[in-house]
CSV table of N, CA and C in Angstrom, one decimal:
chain,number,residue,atom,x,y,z
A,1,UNK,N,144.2,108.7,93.1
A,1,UNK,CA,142.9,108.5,93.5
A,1,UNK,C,142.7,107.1,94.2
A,2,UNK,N,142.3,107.1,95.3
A,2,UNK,CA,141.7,106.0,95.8
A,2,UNK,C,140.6,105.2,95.9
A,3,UNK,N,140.6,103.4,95.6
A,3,UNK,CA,139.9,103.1,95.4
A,3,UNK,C,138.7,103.1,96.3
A,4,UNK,N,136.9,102.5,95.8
A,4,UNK,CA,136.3,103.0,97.5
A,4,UNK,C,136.0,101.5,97.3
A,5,UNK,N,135.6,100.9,98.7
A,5,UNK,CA,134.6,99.8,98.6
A,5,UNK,C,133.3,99.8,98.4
A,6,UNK,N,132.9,98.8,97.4
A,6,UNK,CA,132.0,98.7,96.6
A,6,UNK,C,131.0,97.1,97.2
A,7,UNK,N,131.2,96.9,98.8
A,7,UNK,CA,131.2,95.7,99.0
A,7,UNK,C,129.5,95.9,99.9
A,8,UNK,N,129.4,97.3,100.4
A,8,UNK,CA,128.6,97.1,101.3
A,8,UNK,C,127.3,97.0,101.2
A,9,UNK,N,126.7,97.4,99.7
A,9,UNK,CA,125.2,97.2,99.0
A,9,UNK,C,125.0,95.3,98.9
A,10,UNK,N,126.3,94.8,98.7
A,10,UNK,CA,126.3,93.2,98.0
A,10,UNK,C,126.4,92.4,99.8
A,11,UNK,N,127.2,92.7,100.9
A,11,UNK,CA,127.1,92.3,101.9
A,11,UNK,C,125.6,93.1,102.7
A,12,UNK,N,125.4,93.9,102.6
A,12,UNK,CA,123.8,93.9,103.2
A,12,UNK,C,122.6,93.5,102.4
A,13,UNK,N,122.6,93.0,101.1
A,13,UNK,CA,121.4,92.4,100.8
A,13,UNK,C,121.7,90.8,100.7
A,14,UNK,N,122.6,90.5,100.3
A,14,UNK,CA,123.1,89.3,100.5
A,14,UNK,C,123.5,88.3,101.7
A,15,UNK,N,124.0,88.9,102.6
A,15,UNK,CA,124.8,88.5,103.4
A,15,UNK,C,124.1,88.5,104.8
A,16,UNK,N,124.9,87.8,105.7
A,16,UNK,CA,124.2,88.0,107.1
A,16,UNK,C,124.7,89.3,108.0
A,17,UNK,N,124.0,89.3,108.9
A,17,UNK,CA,123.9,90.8,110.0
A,17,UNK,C,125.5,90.9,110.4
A,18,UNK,N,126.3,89.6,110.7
A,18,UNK,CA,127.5,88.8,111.4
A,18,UNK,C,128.3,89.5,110.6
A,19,UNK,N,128.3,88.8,109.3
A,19,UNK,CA,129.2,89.4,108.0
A,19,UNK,C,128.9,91.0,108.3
A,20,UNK,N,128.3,91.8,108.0
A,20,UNK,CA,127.9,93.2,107.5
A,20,UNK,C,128.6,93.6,108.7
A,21,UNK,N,128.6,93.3,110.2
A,21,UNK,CA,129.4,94.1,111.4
A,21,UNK,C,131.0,93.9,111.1
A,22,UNK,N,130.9,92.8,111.0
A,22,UNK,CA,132.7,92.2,110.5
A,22,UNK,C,133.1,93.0,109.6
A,23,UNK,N,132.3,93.4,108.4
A,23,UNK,CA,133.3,93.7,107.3
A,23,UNK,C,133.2,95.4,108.0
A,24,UNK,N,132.7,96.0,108.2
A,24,UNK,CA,132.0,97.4,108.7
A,24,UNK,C,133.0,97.8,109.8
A,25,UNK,N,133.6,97.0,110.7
A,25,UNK,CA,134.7,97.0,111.8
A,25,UNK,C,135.9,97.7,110.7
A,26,UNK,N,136.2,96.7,109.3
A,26,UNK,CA,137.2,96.8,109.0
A,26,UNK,C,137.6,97.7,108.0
A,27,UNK,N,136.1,98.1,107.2
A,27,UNK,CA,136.1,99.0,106.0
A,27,UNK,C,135.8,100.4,106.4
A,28,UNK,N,136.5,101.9,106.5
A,28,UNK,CA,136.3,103.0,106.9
A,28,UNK,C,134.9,102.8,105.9
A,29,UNK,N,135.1,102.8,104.5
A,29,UNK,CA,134.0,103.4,103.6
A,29,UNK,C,132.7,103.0,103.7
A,30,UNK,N,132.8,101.4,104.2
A,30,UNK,CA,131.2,101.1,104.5
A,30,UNK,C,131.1,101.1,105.7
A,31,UNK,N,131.5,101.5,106.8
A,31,UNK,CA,131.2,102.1,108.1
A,31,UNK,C,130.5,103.3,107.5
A,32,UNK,N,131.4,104.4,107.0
A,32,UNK,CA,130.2,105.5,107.0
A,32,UNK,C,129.2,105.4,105.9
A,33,UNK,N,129.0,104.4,105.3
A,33,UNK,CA,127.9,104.2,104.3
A,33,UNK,C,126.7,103.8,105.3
A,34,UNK,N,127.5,102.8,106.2
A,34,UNK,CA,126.1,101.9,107.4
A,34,UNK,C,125.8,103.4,107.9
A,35,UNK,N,126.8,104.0,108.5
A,35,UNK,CA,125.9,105.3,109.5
A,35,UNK,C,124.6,106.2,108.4
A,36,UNK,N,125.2,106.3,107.2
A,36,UNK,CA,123.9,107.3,106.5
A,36,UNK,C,122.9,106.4,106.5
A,37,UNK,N,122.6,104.9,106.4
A,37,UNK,CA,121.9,104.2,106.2
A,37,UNK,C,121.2,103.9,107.3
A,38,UNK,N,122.1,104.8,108.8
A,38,UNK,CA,121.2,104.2,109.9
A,38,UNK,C,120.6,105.5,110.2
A,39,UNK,N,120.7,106.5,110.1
A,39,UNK,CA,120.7,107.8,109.9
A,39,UNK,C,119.0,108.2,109.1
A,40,UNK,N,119.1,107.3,107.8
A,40,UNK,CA,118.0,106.7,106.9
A,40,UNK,C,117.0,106.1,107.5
A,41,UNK,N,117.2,105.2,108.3
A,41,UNK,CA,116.3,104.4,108.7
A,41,UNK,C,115.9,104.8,109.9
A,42,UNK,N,116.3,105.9,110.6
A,42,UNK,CA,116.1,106.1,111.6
A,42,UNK,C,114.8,107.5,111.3
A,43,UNK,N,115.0,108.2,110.1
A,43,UNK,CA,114.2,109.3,109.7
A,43,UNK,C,112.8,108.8,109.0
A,44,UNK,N,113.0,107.4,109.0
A,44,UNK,CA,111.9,106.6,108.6
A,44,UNK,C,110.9,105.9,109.6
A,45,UNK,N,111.2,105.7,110.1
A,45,UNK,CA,111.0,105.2,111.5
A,45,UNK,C,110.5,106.3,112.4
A,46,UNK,N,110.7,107.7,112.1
A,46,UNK,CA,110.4,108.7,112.5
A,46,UNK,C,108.7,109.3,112.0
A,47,UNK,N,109.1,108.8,110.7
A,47,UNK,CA,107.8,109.5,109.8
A,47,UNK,C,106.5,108.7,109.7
A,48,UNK,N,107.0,107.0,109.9
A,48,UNK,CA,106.3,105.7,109.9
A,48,UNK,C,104.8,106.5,110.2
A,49,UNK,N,104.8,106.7,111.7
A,49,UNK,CA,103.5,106.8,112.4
A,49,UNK,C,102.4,107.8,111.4
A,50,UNK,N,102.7,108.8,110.7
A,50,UNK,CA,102.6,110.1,110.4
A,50,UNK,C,101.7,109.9,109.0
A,51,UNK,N,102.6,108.6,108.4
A,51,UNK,CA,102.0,107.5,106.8
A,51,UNK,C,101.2,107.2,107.1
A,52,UNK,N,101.1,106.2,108.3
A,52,UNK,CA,100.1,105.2,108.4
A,52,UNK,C,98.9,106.1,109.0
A,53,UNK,N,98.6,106.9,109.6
A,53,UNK,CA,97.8,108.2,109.9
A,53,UNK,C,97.1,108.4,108.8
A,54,UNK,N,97.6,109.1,107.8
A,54,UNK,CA,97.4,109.0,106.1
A,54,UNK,C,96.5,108.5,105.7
A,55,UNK,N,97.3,106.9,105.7
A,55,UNK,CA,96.6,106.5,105.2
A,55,UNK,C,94.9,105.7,105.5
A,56,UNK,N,95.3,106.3,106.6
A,56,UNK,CA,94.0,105.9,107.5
A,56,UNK,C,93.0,106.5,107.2
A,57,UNK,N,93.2,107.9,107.0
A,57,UNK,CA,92.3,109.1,106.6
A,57,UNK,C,91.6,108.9,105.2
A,58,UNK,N,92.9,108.3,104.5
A,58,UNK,CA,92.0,108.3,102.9
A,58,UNK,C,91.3,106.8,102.5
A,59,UNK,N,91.6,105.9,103.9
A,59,UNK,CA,90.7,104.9,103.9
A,59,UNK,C,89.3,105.6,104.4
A,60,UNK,N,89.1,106.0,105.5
A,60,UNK,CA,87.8,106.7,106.0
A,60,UNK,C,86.5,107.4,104.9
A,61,UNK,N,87.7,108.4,103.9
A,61,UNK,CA,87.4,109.1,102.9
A,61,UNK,C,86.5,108.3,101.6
A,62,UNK,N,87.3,106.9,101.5
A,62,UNK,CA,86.7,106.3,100.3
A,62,UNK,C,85.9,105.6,101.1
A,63,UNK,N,85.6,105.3,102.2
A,63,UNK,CA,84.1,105.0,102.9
A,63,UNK,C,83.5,105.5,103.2
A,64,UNK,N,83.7,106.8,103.2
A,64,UNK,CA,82.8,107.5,103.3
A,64,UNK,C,82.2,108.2,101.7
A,65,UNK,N,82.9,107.8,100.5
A,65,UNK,CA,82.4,108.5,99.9
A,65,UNK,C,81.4,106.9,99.1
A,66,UNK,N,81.9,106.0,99.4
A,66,UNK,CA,81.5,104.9,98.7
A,66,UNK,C,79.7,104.8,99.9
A,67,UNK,N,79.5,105.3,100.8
A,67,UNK,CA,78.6,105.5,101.7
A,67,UNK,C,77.5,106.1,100.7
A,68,UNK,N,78.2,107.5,100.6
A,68,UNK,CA,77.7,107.8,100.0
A,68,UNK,C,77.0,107.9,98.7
A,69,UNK,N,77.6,106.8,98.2
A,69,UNK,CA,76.9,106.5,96.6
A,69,UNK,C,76.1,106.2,96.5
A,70,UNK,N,76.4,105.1,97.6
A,70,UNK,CA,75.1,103.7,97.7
A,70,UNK,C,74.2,104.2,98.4
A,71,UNK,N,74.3,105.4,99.2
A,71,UNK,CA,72.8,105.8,99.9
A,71,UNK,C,72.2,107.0,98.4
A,72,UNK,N,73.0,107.2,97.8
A,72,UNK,CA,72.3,108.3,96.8
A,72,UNK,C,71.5,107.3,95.8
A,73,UNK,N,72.1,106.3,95.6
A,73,UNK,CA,71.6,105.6,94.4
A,73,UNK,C,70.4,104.5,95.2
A,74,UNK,N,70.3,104.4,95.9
A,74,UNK,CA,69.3,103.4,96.6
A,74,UNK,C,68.0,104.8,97.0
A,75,UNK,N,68.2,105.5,96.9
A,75,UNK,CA,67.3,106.7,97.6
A,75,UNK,C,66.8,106.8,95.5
A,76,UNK,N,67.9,107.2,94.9
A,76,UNK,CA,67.3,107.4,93.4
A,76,UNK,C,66.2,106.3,93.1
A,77,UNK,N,66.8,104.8,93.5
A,77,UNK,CA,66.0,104.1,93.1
A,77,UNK,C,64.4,104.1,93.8
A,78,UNK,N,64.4,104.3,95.3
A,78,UNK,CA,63.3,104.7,95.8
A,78,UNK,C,62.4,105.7,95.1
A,79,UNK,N,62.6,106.6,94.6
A,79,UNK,CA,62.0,107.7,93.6
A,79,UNK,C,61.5,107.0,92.9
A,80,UNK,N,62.2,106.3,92.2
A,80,UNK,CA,61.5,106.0,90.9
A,80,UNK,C,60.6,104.5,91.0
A,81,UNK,N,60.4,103.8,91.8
A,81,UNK,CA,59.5,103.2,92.4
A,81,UNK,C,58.3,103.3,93.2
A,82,UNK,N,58.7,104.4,93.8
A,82,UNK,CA,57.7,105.4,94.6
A,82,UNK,C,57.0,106.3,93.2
A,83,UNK,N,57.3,107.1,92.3
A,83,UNK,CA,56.5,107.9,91.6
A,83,UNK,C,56.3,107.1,90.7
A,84,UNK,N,54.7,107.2,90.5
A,84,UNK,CA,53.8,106.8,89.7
A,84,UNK,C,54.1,107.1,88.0
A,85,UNK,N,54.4,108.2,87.9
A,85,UNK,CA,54.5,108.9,86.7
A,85,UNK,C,55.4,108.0,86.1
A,86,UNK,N,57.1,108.7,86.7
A,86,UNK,CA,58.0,107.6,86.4
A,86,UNK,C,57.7,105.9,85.8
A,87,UNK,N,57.2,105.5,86.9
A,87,UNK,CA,56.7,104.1,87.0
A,87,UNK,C,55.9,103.9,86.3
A,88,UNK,N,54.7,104.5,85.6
A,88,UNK,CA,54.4,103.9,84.6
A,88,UNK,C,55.2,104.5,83.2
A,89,UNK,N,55.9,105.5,82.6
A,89,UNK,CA,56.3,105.8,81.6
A,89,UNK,C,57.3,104.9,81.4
A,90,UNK,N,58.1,104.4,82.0
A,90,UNK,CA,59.6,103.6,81.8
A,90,UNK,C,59.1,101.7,82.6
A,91,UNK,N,58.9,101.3,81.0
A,91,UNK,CA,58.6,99.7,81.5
A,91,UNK,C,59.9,99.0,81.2
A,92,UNK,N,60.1,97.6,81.4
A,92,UNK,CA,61.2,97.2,81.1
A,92,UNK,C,61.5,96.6,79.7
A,93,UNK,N,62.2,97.2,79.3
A,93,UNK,CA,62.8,96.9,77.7
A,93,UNK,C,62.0,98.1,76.5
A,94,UNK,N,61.7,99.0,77.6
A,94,UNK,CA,61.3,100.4,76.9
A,94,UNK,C,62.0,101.7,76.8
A,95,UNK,N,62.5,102.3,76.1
A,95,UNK,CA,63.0,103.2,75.9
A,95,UNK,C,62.7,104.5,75.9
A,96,UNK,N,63.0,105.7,76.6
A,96,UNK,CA,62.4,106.6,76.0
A,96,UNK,C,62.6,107.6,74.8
A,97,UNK,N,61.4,108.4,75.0
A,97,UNK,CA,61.7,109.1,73.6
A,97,UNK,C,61.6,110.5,74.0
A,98,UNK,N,61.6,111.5,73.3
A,98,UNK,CA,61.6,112.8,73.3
A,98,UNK,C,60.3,113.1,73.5
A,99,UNK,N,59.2,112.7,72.5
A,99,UNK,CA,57.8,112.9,73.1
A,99,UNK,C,57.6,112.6,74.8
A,100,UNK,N,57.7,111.8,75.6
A,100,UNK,CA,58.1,111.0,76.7
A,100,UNK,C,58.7,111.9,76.9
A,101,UNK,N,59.7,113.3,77.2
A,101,UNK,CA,60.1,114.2,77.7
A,101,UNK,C,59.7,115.3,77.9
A,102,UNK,N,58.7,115.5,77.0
A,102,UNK,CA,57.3,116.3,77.1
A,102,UNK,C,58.2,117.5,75.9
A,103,UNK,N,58.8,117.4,75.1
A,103,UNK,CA,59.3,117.9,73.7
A,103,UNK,C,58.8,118.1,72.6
A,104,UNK,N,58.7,119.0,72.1
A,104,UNK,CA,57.2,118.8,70.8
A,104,UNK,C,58.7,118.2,69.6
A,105,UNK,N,57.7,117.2,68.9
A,105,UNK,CA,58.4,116.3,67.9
A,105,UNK,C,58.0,116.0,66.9
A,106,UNK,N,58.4,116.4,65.5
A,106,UNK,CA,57.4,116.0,64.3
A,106,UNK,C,57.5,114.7,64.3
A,107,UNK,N,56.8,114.4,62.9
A,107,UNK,CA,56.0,112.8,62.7
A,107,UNK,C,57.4,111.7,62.6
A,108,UNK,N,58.5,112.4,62.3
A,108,UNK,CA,59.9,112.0,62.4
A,108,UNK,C,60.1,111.1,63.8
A,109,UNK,N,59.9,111.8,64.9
A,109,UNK,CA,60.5,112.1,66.0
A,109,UNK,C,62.0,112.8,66.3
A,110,UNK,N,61.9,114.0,65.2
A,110,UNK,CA,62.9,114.9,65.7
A,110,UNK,C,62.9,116.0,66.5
A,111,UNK,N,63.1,116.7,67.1
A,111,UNK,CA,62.7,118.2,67.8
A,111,UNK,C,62.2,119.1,66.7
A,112,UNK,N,61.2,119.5,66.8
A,112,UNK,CA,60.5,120.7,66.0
A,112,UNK,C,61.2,121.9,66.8
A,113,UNK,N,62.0,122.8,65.8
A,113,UNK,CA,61.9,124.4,66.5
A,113,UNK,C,60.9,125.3,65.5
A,114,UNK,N,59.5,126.2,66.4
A,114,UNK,CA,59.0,127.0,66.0
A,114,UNK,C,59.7,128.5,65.8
């Protein structure tokens, strides 16, 4: 059994472009290691455009949905500044209660069922 080179992971993270051609001239095994890797990088480079598309879309999406919060919740709060009812039943540092829900409630304040 023959041994393989184990050199071409440690010369392309390590090493310079110079080195990596030099040794790749000389080593069958990491010659065809560089071709899958270019092979790799070339199917990446393919798809690049296709991601960033993506991710463009689901940027749009959370602005559009964050659009939409803030116009629901600014519109809720208009309601309840606008109606009178609201506006006077709920002051600030008041709570409501079940009576206040229009719930019939014994002297407890728990739900009466008749």
């Amino acid at each position: 059994m023959e041994n393989k080179c184990t050199k071409y992971e440690g010369i392309m993270t390590f090493g310079t472009e110079e080195q990596l051609l030099a040794h790749i001239e000389t080593c069958e095994d990491c010659k065809q290691e560089h071709e899958r890797m270019q092979k790799v990088s070339s199917l990446i480079a393919e798809v690049a455009p296709q991601i960033k598309a993506q991710r463009k879309n689901r940027a749009q999406l959370k602005l559009a949905c964050a659009s939409f919060a803030l116009i629901f919740f600014v519109s809720g709060l208009g309601v309840i500044n606008f109606n009178s009812d609201v506006r006077d039943t709920i002051m600030y540092g008041q709570t409501l209660t079940l009576e206040d829900y229009g719930l019939p409630v014994d002297s407890y304040g728990l739900i009466t069922v008749n």
